Coordinates of C-alpha atoms in Angstrom, one line a residue:
M393 CA 45.8 -43.1 -71.7
G394 CA 43.5 -40.4 -73.1
I395 CA 40.6 -41.3 -75.4
S396 CA 38.9 -39.3 -78.1
K397 CA 35.8 -37.3 -77.3
A398 CA 33.5 -39.4 -79.5
A399 CA 34.9 -42.6 -78.0
F400 CA 34.6 -41.4 -74.4
L401 CA 31.1 -40.1 -74.9
F402 CA 29.9 -43.3 -76.5
L403 CA 31.5 -45.6 -73.9
F404 CA 30.3 -43.4 -71.0
L405 CA 26.7 -43.3 -72.2
L406 CA 26.8 -47.0 -73.1
S407 CA 27.9 -48.0 -69.6
S408 CA 25.0 -46.2 -68.1
V409 CA 22.6 -48.0 -70.5
K410 CA 23.9 -51.6 -70.3
G411 CA 24.6 -51.6 -66.6
D412 CA 27.5 -54.1 -66.7
I413 CA 30.1 -53.1 -64.1
L414 CA 32.9 -53.6 -66.6
D415 CA 31.3 -51.2 -69.1
A416 CA 32.6 -48.3 -67.0
Y417 CA 36.2 -49.5 -67.6
L418 CA 38.6 -49.4 -70.6
R419 CA 40.3 -52.7 -71.0
T420 CA 43.9 -53.1 -72.3
D421 CA 45.4 -56.6 -72.5
G422 CA 49.0 -57.4 -71.8
V423 CA 49.8 -54.3 -69.8
W424 CA 51.0 -53.7 -66.2
I425 CA 51.5 -50.3 -64.6
F426 CA 53.8 -49.4 -61.8
T427 CA 52.1 -47.9 -58.7
R428 CA 52.9 -47.9 -55.0
N429 CA 49.4 -47.3 -53.8
K430 CA 47.5 -50.6 -54.4
Q431 CA 45.6 -53.3 -52.7
F432 CA 45.8 -57.1 -53.4
Y433 CA 42.7 -59.3 -53.5
K434 CA 42.0 -62.9 -54.6
T435 CA 39.0 -63.0 -56.9
N436 CA 37.4 -65.4 -59.4
N437 CA 36.9 -63.0 -62.3
E438 CA 37.2 -59.5 -63.6
K439 CA 33.7 -58.5 -62.4
E440 CA 34.6 -59.4 -58.8
C441 CA 37.8 -57.4 -59.2
A442 CA 35.8 -54.4 -60.5
G443 CA 33.6 -54.7 -57.4
K444 CA 36.7 -54.4 -55.2
C445 CA 37.7 -51.3 -57.1
E446 CA 34.3 -49.7 -56.6
A447 CA 34.3 -50.6 -52.9
E448 CA 37.9 -49.5 -52.3
R449 CA 38.3 -47.2 -49.2
N450 CA 42.0 -46.9 -48.9
F451 CA 42.3 -44.6 -51.9
T452 CA 40.4 -43.5 -55.0
C453 CA 40.5 -46.5 -57.2
R454 CA 41.2 -45.4 -60.8
A455 CA 42.0 -48.8 -62.3
F456 CA 42.6 -52.5 -61.5
L457 CA 44.9 -55.2 -62.8
F458 CA 43.6 -58.8 -63.2
T459 CA 45.7 -61.9 -63.9
R460 CA 43.7 -64.7 -65.5
K461 CA 46.1 -67.5 -64.7
K462 CA 46.4 -66.7 -60.9
L463 CA 43.0 -65.0 -60.5
E464 CA 44.7 -62.2 -58.7
C465 CA 43.3 -58.7 -58.4
L466 CA 45.1 -55.4 -57.7
T467 CA 43.2 -52.2 -57.2
L468 CA 45.2 -49.2 -58.2
A469 CA 45.2 -45.5 -57.2
E470 CA 46.7 -44.6 -60.6
N471 CA 46.0 -45.3 -64.2
A472 CA 48.4 -45.5 -67.2
K473 CA 48.1 -41.8 -67.8
M474 CA 49.6 -41.1 -64.4
T475 CA 52.5 -43.6 -64.2
V476 CA 54.7 -46.0 -66.1
A477 CA 53.2 -48.8 -68.1
F478 CA 55.0 -51.9 -69.4
S479 CA 54.0 -55.2 -71.1
S480 CA 53.1 -58.2 -69.1
T481 CA 51.6 -61.5 -70.4
D482 CA 48.3 -62.9 -69.0
T483 CA 47.4 -59.5 -67.4
A484 CA 44.5 -57.2 -68.2
L485 CA 44.4 -53.6 -67.2
Y486 CA 41.0 -52.1 -66.6
E487 CA 40.9 -48.3 -66.2
K488 CA 37.9 -46.3 -65.2
I489 CA 36.8 -44.3 -68.2
I490 CA 35.7 -41.4 -66.1
Y491 CA 39.3 -40.8 -65.0
L492 CA 40.6 -40.9 -68.6
M493 CA 38.2 -38.2 -69.7
Q494 CA 39.8 -35.1 -71.1
C495 CA 36.6 -33.4 -72.0
R496 CA 33.4 -32.5 -70.1
R497 CA 29.8 -33.5 -70.6
G498 CA 27.4 -30.5 -70.1
I499 CA 28.6 -28.5 -67.1
G500 CA 31.2 -31.1 -66.1
T501 CA 30.1 -32.2 -62.7
D502 CA 31.4 -35.7 -63.5
Y503 CA 34.7 -34.5 -65.0
R504 CA 37.6 -36.4 -63.4
G505 CA 40.4 -35.5 -65.7
T506 CA 43.8 -34.1 -64.6
E507 CA 43.7 -30.5 -65.8
A508 CA 45.2 -28.4 -63.0
K509 CA 45.4 -24.9 -64.3
T510 CA 42.9 -22.2 -65.0
Q511 CA 41.9 -20.8 -68.4
R512 CA 44.4 -18.1 -67.9
G513 CA 47.2 -20.5 -67.1
I514 CA 47.3 -20.0 -63.3
P515 CA 48.1 -23.3 -61.4
C516 CA 45.3 -24.6 -59.2
Q517 CA 45.5 -24.8 -55.4
K518 CA 45.1 -28.2 -53.9
W519 CA 41.6 -28.8 -52.6
A520 CA 42.8 -30.0 -49.2
E521 CA 45.1 -26.9 -48.6
K522 CA 44.1 -23.6 -47.0
M523 CA 46.7 -21.4 -48.5
P524 CA 46.6 -19.0 -50.2
H525 CA 42.7 -19.3 -50.1
K526 CA 40.6 -21.0 -47.5
P527 CA 38.2 -23.2 -49.5
N528 CA 34.5 -23.7 -48.9
Y529 CA 34.7 -27.0 -50.9
T530 CA 36.9 -29.6 -49.4
P531 CA 37.4 -33.4 -49.9
E532 CA 35.9 -33.9 -46.4
K533 CA 32.7 -31.9 -47.1
Y534 CA 32.3 -33.3 -50.6
P535 CA 33.7 -36.8 -50.7
N536 CA 31.9 -37.7 -54.0
A537 CA 33.0 -34.6 -55.9
G538 CA 36.4 -36.0 -56.9
L539 CA 38.3 -33.2 -55.1
E540 CA 41.8 -34.7 -55.4
E541 CA 45.1 -33.0 -55.7
N542 CA 44.6 -29.7 -57.5
Y543 CA 42.5 -31.0 -60.4
C544 CA 39.8 -28.8 -61.9
R545 CA 36.3 -29.9 -60.7
N546 CA 32.7 -28.7 -60.4
P547 CA 31.5 -29.6 -56.9
D548 CA 28.8 -26.9 -56.9
A549 CA 27.3 -27.6 -60.3
D550 CA 28.5 -24.2 -61.6
E551 CA 26.8 -23.5 -65.0
S552 CA 30.2 -22.3 -66.4
G553 CA 31.8 -25.7 -65.8
P554 CA 34.9 -27.0 -63.9
W555 CA 36.9 -24.5 -61.9
C556 CA 39.5 -24.4 -59.1
Y557 CA 40.9 -22.2 -56.3
T558 CA 44.1 -20.7 -57.7
T559 CA 47.6 -20.3 -56.3
D560 CA 47.5 -16.5 -57.0
P561 CA 46.6 -14.7 -53.7
D562 CA 44.8 -12.1 -55.8
V563 CA 42.6 -14.5 -57.7
R564 CA 40.5 -16.7 -55.4
F565 CA 39.1 -19.0 -58.1
D566 CA 38.9 -19.2 -61.9
Y567 CA 37.3 -21.5 -64.5
C568 CA 39.3 -24.2 -66.4
A569 CA 39.5 -24.6 -70.1
I570 CA 38.0 -28.0 -70.4
P571 CA 36.7 -28.8 -73.9
E572 CA 33.2 -30.1 -74.3
C573 CA 32.6 -33.7 -75.6
E574 CA 31.1 -32.1 -78.7
D575 CA 30.5 -35.3 -80.7
Q576 CA 26.9 -36.2 -80.3
I577 CA 25.4 -39.7 -80.0
T578 CA 22.7 -40.6 -82.5
H579 CA 19.4 -42.2 -81.7
T580 CA 20.9 -45.6 -82.6
G581 CA 23.5 -45.3 -79.8
E582 CA 26.3 -45.7 -82.3
G583 CA 27.7 -42.1 -82.5
P584 CA 28.4 -40.3 -85.8
I585 CA 28.3 -42.3 -88.9
G586 CA 31.5 -44.3 -89.3
E587 CA 32.7 -43.5 -85.8
C588 CA 32.1 -47.0 -84.4
M589 CA 33.6 -50.3 -85.5
Q590 CA 32.5 -53.8 -86.1
C591 CA 34.6 -56.8 -85.1
N592 CA 38.3 -55.6 -84.9
G593 CA 37.7 -52.5 -87.0
E594 CA 39.3 -53.8 -90.1
D595 CA 36.5 -52.2 -92.1
Y596 CA 36.5 -49.0 -90.0
H597 CA 36.5 -45.8 -92.2
G598 CA 35.9 -43.1 -89.7
E599 CA 37.9 -40.0 -89.1
V600 CA 39.3 -40.4 -85.6
S601 CA 43.0 -39.3 -85.8
R602 CA 44.2 -39.4 -82.2
T603 CA 45.5 -42.4 -80.2
E604 CA 44.2 -43.6 -76.9
S605 CA 46.9 -41.6 -75.1
G606 CA 46.0 -38.4 -77.0
F607 CA 48.9 -38.4 -79.6
E608 CA 48.1 -37.0 -83.0
C609 CA 48.4 -39.6 -85.7
Q610 CA 51.1 -39.5 -88.4
R611 CA 49.8 -39.3 -92.0
W612 CA 50.0 -42.6 -93.8
D613 CA 51.6 -41.0 -96.8
V614 CA 54.7 -39.6 -94.9
Q615 CA 57.7 -41.3 -93.4
E616 CA 58.4 -38.9 -90.5
P617 CA 58.8 -39.2 -87.7
H618 CA 58.4 -43.0 -88.3
M619 CA 59.3 -45.0 -91.4
H620 CA 56.9 -47.7 -92.3
G621 CA 55.6 -49.9 -95.1
F622 CA 51.9 -49.1 -94.9
I623 CA 51.7 -47.1 -98.1
L624 CA 48.4 -46.5 -99.9
K625 CA 49.6 -48.0 -103.2
H626 CA 50.6 -51.2 -101.5
Y627 CA 47.4 -51.4 -99.5
P628 CA 44.8 -49.9 -101.8
E629 CA 41.9 -51.6 -100.2
K630 CA 42.8 -50.4 -96.6
D631 CA 41.6 -46.8 -97.0
L632 CA 44.8 -45.3 -95.6
K633 CA 43.7 -41.7 -96.0
M634 CA 45.0 -38.7 -94.2
N635 CA 46.1 -39.6 -90.7
Y636 CA 42.9 -41.5 -89.8
C637 CA 43.1 -44.6 -87.5
R638 CA 42.9 -47.8 -89.5
N639 CA 43.6 -51.5 -89.0
P640 CA 45.4 -52.7 -92.2
D641 CA 47.2 -55.6 -90.6
G642 CA 44.6 -57.5 -88.5
E643 CA 45.5 -56.0 -85.1
L644 CA 43.1 -56.0 -82.2
R645 CA 41.6 -52.7 -83.2
P646 CA 42.4 -49.6 -85.3
W647 CA 45.7 -47.9 -84.7
C648 CA 48.1 -45.4 -86.2
F649 CA 51.7 -44.3 -86.1
T650 CA 52.0 -41.2 -83.9
T651 CA 53.6 -37.8 -84.5
N652 CA 55.6 -38.3 -81.3
P653 CA 59.1 -39.5 -82.2
N654 CA 59.3 -41.5 -78.9
K655 CA 56.1 -43.4 -79.5
R656 CA 56.1 -45.4 -82.8
W657 CA 52.4 -46.5 -82.8
E658 CA 49.4 -46.9 -80.6
Y659 CA 45.8 -48.1 -80.7
C660 CA 42.9 -45.7 -81.1
N661 CA 39.8 -45.9 -79.0
I662 CA 37.0 -46.6 -81.5
P663 CA 33.7 -47.6 -79.8
R664 CA 32.1 -50.8 -80.9
C665 CA 28.9 -50.6 -82.9
T666 CA 25.9 -51.9 -80.9
T667 CA 24.2 -53.4 -84.0
P668 CA 25.5 -56.7 -85.3
P669 CA 27.9 -56.7 -88.2
P670 CA 26.4 -57.0 -91.7
V671 CA 26.2 -60.5 -93.0
S672 CA 28.7 -61.0 -95.8
G673 CA 27.5 -64.5 -96.8
L674 CA 26.6 -67.8 -95.3
D675 CA 29.1 -69.4 -93.0
S676 CA 30.8 -72.2 -94.8
Q677 CA 30.7 -75.8 -93.7
C678 CA 33.3 -76.8 -96.3
L679 CA 36.6 -75.4 -97.6
S680 CA 36.3 -72.5 -100.0
G681 CA 39.4 -70.5 -100.9
K682 CA 41.6 -70.4 -97.8
G683 CA 38.7 -71.3 -95.5
E684 CA 38.5 -68.0 -93.7
N685 CA 34.7 -68.3 -93.6
Y686 CA 34.8 -71.9 -92.5
R687 CA 32.5 -72.4 -89.5
G688 CA 32.2 -76.2 -89.4
R689 CA 32.9 -78.4 -86.4
I690 CA 36.0 -80.4 -87.5
A691 CA 38.4 -80.3 -84.5
T692 CA 41.2 -82.7 -85.5
T693 CA 44.4 -81.9 -87.4
E694 CA 45.8 -83.6 -90.5
S695 CA 47.9 -85.9 -88.4
G696 CA 45.1 -86.8 -86.0
N697 CA 45.9 -84.5 -83.1
A698 CA 42.9 -83.1 -81.2
C699 CA 42.6 -79.3 -81.3
Q700 CA 43.1 -77.1 -78.3
Q701 CA 40.2 -74.9 -77.1
W702 CA 40.6 -71.4 -78.4
N703 CA 39.7 -69.9 -75.0
T704 CA 42.4 -71.8 -73.2
Q705 CA 46.2 -71.3 -72.9
V706 CA 47.1 -74.9 -72.2
P707 CA 49.2 -76.6 -73.5
H708 CA 50.0 -73.7 -75.9
K709 CA 49.9 -70.0 -75.1
H710 CA 48.6 -67.9 -77.9
G711 CA 47.0 -64.6 -78.8
W712 CA 43.9 -65.8 -80.7
I713 CA 41.5 -65.2 -77.9
P714 CA 37.8 -65.3 -78.8
D715 CA 36.8 -62.1 -77.1
R716 CA 39.6 -60.2 -78.8
Y717 CA 38.5 -61.5 -82.2
P718 CA 34.7 -61.6 -82.0
C719 CA 34.2 -62.2 -85.8
K720 CA 36.7 -65.0 -86.4
G721 CA 34.5 -67.8 -85.3
L722 CA 36.9 -69.0 -82.6
E723 CA 34.4 -71.3 -80.9
E724 CA 35.2 -74.4 -78.9
N725 CA 38.2 -76.1 -80.5
Y726 CA 37.0 -76.0 -84.1
C727 CA 39.5 -75.6 -86.9
R728 CA 39.6 -72.0 -88.1
N729 CA 41.7 -69.6 -90.3
P730 CA 41.8 -66.3 -88.4
D731 CA 45.1 -65.1 -89.8
G732 CA 44.9 -65.8 -93.6
E733 CA 46.9 -69.0 -93.6
K734 CA 46.5 -71.3 -96.6
K735 CA 43.7 -73.2 -94.9
P736 CA 42.1 -73.7 -91.5
W737 CA 44.2 -74.8 -88.6
C738 CA 44.3 -75.1 -84.8
Y739 CA 46.6 -75.3 -81.8
T740 CA 46.9 -78.9 -80.8
T741 CA 46.5 -80.7 -77.4
N742 CA 49.9 -82.3 -78.0
S743 CA 52.4 -80.3 -76.1
S744 CA 55.1 -81.2 -78.6
I745 CA 53.2 -79.9 -81.6
R746 CA 52.1 -76.2 -81.3
W747 CA 49.7 -76.1 -84.3
E748 CA 48.8 -78.0 -87.5
Y749 CA 46.5 -77.6 -90.5
C750 CA 43.2 -79.4 -90.6
T751 CA 41.7 -81.5 -93.4
I752 CA 38.5 -79.8 -94.4
P753 CA 36.4 -81.2 -97.3
P754 CA 36.4 -78.8 -100.2
C755 CA 33.2 -77.1 -101.4
D756 CA 34.5 -77.4 -105.0
R757 CA 37.4 -79.8 -105.7
T758 CA 39.0 -77.2 -108.1
E759 CA 39.7 -75.1 -105.1
Q760 CA 42.5 -77.0 -103.5
G761 CA 44.6 -74.0 -102.5
I762 CA 47.5 -75.1 -104.8
A763 CA 45.9 -74.4 -108.2
D764 CA 48.1 -71.4 -108.7
V765 CA 51.4 -73.3 -108.2
P766 CA 53.3 -73.1 -111.6
A767 CA 53.1 -76.5 -113.4
Q768 CA 56.7 -76.4 -114.3
V769 CA 57.8 -76.3 -110.6
P770 CA 57.4 -79.6 -108.8
L771 CA 55.9 -79.4 -105.3
T772 CA 58.6 -81.7 -104.1
E773 CA 61.4 -79.3 -104.9
E774 CA 63.7 -79.5 -101.8
C775 CA 66.8 -77.5 -102.9
Y776 CA 67.7 -74.1 -104.1
R777 CA 70.2 -72.6 -106.5
G778 CA 72.3 -69.6 -105.9
K779 CA 70.7 -67.6 -103.2
G780 CA 67.4 -69.3 -103.7
Q781 CA 65.6 -66.2 -105.1
S782 CA 64.1 -68.5 -107.7
Y783 CA 63.1 -71.2 -105.2
R784 CA 59.4 -72.0 -105.6
G785 CA 59.1 -75.1 -103.5
T786 CA 56.7 -75.8 -100.7
T787 CA 59.0 -76.2 -97.7
S788 CA 57.6 -74.2 -94.8
V789 CA 59.8 -75.2 -91.9
T790 CA 63.0 -73.5 -90.6
V791 CA 66.4 -75.0 -89.7
S792 CA 65.3 -75.3 -86.0
G793 CA 62.0 -76.9 -86.9
K794 CA 59.7 -73.9 -86.5
Q795 CA 56.6 -73.5 -88.7
C796 CA 56.7 -70.5 -91.1
Q797 CA 54.3 -67.6 -90.7
A798 CA 52.2 -66.9 -93.8
W799 CA 53.6 -63.9 -95.8
S800 CA 50.2 -62.3 -95.9
S801 CA 49.7 -62.7 -92.1
M802 CA 50.8 -60.1 -89.6
F803 CA 50.6 -62.5 -86.6
P804 CA 52.7 -63.1 -84.6
H805 CA 55.1 -60.8 -86.4
T806 CA 54.2 -57.6 -88.4
H807 CA 56.4 -57.0 -91.4
I808 CA 56.5 -55.5 -94.9
K809 CA 57.5 -58.6 -96.9
T810 CA 54.0 -58.9 -98.3
P811 CA 52.9 -60.4 -101.6
D812 CA 51.7 -57.0 -102.9
R813 CA 55.0 -55.3 -102.1
F814 CA 57.1 -58.1 -103.6
P815 CA 54.8 -59.4 -106.5
D816 CA 57.7 -61.2 -108.2
A817 CA 58.8 -63.2 -105.2
D818 CA 55.9 -65.7 -105.2
L819 CA 55.1 -65.1 -101.5
R820 CA 52.3 -67.6 -101.4
F821 CA 51.1 -69.2 -98.2
N822 CA 53.9 -69.7 -95.7
Y823 CA 56.4 -71.2 -98.2
C824 CA 60.1 -70.4 -97.7
R825 CA 61.2 -67.7 -100.1
N826 CA 64.0 -65.1 -100.5
P827 CA 62.4 -61.8 -101.5
D828 CA 65.2 -59.5 -100.3
G829 CA 68.3 -61.1 -101.7
D830 CA 69.4 -62.8 -98.5
S831 CA 72.0 -65.7 -98.6
S832 CA 69.3 -68.4 -98.8
P833 CA 65.5 -68.8 -98.5
W834 CA 64.0 -67.9 -95.1
C835 CA 60.7 -67.0 -93.5
F836 CA 59.1 -65.3 -90.5
T837 CA 58.2 -67.9 -87.9
T838 CA 55.1 -68.7 -85.9
D839 CA 57.1 -68.6 -82.7
P840 CA 56.4 -65.2 -81.1
N841 CA 59.9 -65.2 -79.6
T842 CA 61.7 -65.8 -83.0
I843 CA 61.1 -63.2 -85.7
W844 CA 62.7 -65.1 -88.6
E845 CA 65.0 -68.0 -89.5
Y846 CA 66.6 -69.6 -92.6
C847 CA 64.7 -72.6 -93.9
N848 CA 65.6 -76.2 -93.8
L849 CA 66.8 -76.4 -97.4
K850 CA 70.0 -77.4 -99.1
R851 CA 71.6 -76.2 -102.4
C852 CA 70.7 -78.3 -105.4
D853 CA 74.4 -78.8 -106.3
D854 CA 75.3 -80.0 -102.8
Q855 CA 75.4 -83.7 -102.0
T856 CA 75.1 -83.0 -98.3
Q857 CA 73.5 -80.0 -96.6
E858 CA 76.2 -77.6 -95.6
P859 CA 75.1 -75.1 -92.9
A860 CA 75.1 -71.6 -94.3
L861 CA 76.7 -68.8 -92.4
N862 CA 73.7 -67.3 -90.7
V863 CA 74.6 -63.9 -92.0
F864 CA 71.8 -61.3 -92.3
P865 CA 70.0 -59.7 -95.2
G866 CA 72.3 -57.6 -97.5
M867 CA 75.6 -59.0 -96.2
M868 CA 76.2 -61.5 -99.0
E869 CA 75.6 -59.0 -101.7
Q870 CA 79.3 -58.1 -101.6
N871 CA 80.1 -61.4 -103.3
T872 CA 78.7 -60.1 -106.6
G873 CA 80.8 -57.0 -106.5
Q874 CA 77.7 -54.9 -106.8
T875 CA 75.2 -54.0 -104.0
T876 CA 71.5 -53.6 -104.4
P877 CA 70.1 -50.2 -103.2
T878 CA 68.1 -50.6 -100.0
T879 CA 65.2 -48.3 -99.2
S880 CA 64.7 -46.8 -95.7
V881 CA 61.7 -49.0 -95.2
E882 CA 63.7 -52.1 -96.1
Q883 CA 66.5 -51.1 -93.8
E884 CA 64.0 -50.9 -91.0
E885 CA 62.6 -54.3 -91.8
N886 CA 66.1 -55.8 -92.0
S887 CA 66.9 -54.2 -88.6
R888 CA 63.9 -56.1 -87.2
K889 CA 65.2 -59.3 -88.7
R890 CA 68.6 -58.7 -87.2
A891 CA 67.2 -58.1 -83.8
E892 CA 67.8 -61.6 -82.3
V893 CA 71.5 -62.1 -81.6
G894 CA 73.5 -63.6 -78.8
G895 CA 76.8 -65.1 -77.8
P896 CA 78.2 -68.6 -78.1
L897 CA 75.9 -71.6 -77.7
V898 CA 77.5 -74.0 -75.1
C899 CA 75.8 -77.2 -74.1
Q900 CA 76.6 -79.7 -71.4
E901 CA 77.4 -83.2 -72.4
K902 CA 77.8 -85.5 -69.4
D903 CA 80.9 -84.1 -67.6
R904 CA 82.0 -81.5 -70.1
F905 CA 80.8 -78.5 -72.0
V906 CA 80.8 -78.4 -75.8
Q907 CA 80.6 -75.2 -77.9
Y908 CA 78.1 -75.7 -80.7
R909 CA 77.8 -72.2 -82.1
A910 CA 79.8 -69.0 -82.3
T911 CA 79.0 -65.4 -83.1
S912 CA 80.2 -64.4 -86.6
W913 CA 80.3 -60.8 -87.8
G914 CA 80.0 -61.9 -91.4
L915 CA 81.9 -60.4 -94.3
D916 CA 81.4 -56.7 -93.6
Y917 CA 83.3 -55.9 -90.4
T918 CA 82.7 -52.2 -90.9
Q919 CA 79.0 -52.2 -90.4
P920 CA 77.6 -52.5 -86.8
S921 CA 74.8 -54.7 -85.6
K922 CA 75.2 -57.3 -88.3
P923 CA 76.2 -60.4 -86.3
G924 CA 75.4 -63.9 -87.3
F925 CA 75.9 -67.5 -86.0
I926 CA 77.9 -70.3 -87.4
Q927 CA 77.1 -73.9 -86.5
I928 CA 80.5 -75.4 -85.4
P929 CA 79.6 -79.1 -85.8
G930 CA 79.0 -78.5 -89.5
F931 CA 82.7 -77.4 -89.9
L932 CA 84.3 -80.2 -88.0
S933 CA 85.7 -81.8 -91.2
W934 CA 87.1 -78.5 -92.3
I935 CA 88.6 -77.9 -88.9
K936 CA 90.3 -81.3 -88.9
N937 CA 91.7 -80.8 -92.4
A938 CA 93.0 -77.3 -91.4
V939 CA 94.7 -78.6 -88.3
A940 CA 96.2 -81.5 -90.2
S941 CA 97.6 -79.3 -92.9
H942 CA 99.2 -76.9 -90.4

């Protein structure tokens, strides 16, 4: 992964000032890289693992992997820029910043990048080889100069910068075109104005426009090469200007869509500001609005379950880790609202109940979080008419019992079905709704492994709840004889909702197997990738009648 010049310079200088061994590394959570040249160690924490990397003698240690659950440490000869990376839970990748540097400070004696050709384009000769030129500077003579492979280096502190011996017999050596890290650090140690971020960078307004791997960012106001829903008019307060890195959806840090067709999006490396974030107001000890500023010490849910510590993953694994979200107040096991839910909540210590809301005393009893519910719609509405596009009840549980994700939240699933994009769909809190003309109300779920599901609702004119064919958005529109035009962005969103499919569901009952669910391709057999599921038990009476009549 490459990092911007400003980010590298800030991080590199900051590491020399603070002196913490981990400050010399760039951390990426949930990533594993494939490398053959590695060493395994058992350590107690990341700092001990970093010490193993610094002391590694079997190879040049460029990075290390640390697994928190098993406390295992792997020192690595390669970083993510040099090999294949893939996702892995409970793993943190730490890469030495110096080996990610693609620019040079001063004359570049500490440059450890991977440029391997001269300014005229001639490939460099390996430092350990003696053909076509016999080198004076070798890895054996200068073990601390980083003379690996055929990378450009400056072992003799040449005033003109990094250089290498060339593979051209007629040109012994030449200088390399390594750009300078031109962005200067100010006296506050925070870089150019706007080029550092507070918290998770949700208020970042700088002009960095390259990702951590060096990809140029795609402009927010275009849909090529990647279609998306982050449009300025839908997110007017998010400052989606030009192709600058931003964090409009509460991610870990600023990001952007890339101009590489094969890489949809990536984080940007924006250094953290060294000064504390500005105080926006006193932390609240009572419920005001949605309670996003609540910092009280209530640690029990509405049903009386004790809250799970935010910095633990037992009994429930989750992504709301305090050091990832330093400004969300995720202390101890106190109820909080880090994701814009309707009120503070927490994961519970009950392994059967993943999370629940908390009962927080209101600062002003007029702010109950339900004041905007239309008076003519009863909160107890438990059925829907037609496709349920007019449903305004408060059910927030899916057919399989999963809690719904708030429509304004982007965790654990990012999406474009937001209140500002669908202003007439009443996308309040995490209530079941039907903003896209699906066959019945649905919601995104709080289960990271299940993007969305239909809700546990029945039709108002049904005496018993009939299971709806689990067809997917847009399929039932043919019943009206008229289809609703779908935008490219909506098509992309619907594709994400259609992602989870599978074969028949068969369960064992004692000494036999019973099929409970079957794949259905819905009404439109001509369109690919639109499978759904039907619940077989719900059709037993129909099956019996059909068999009897035939």
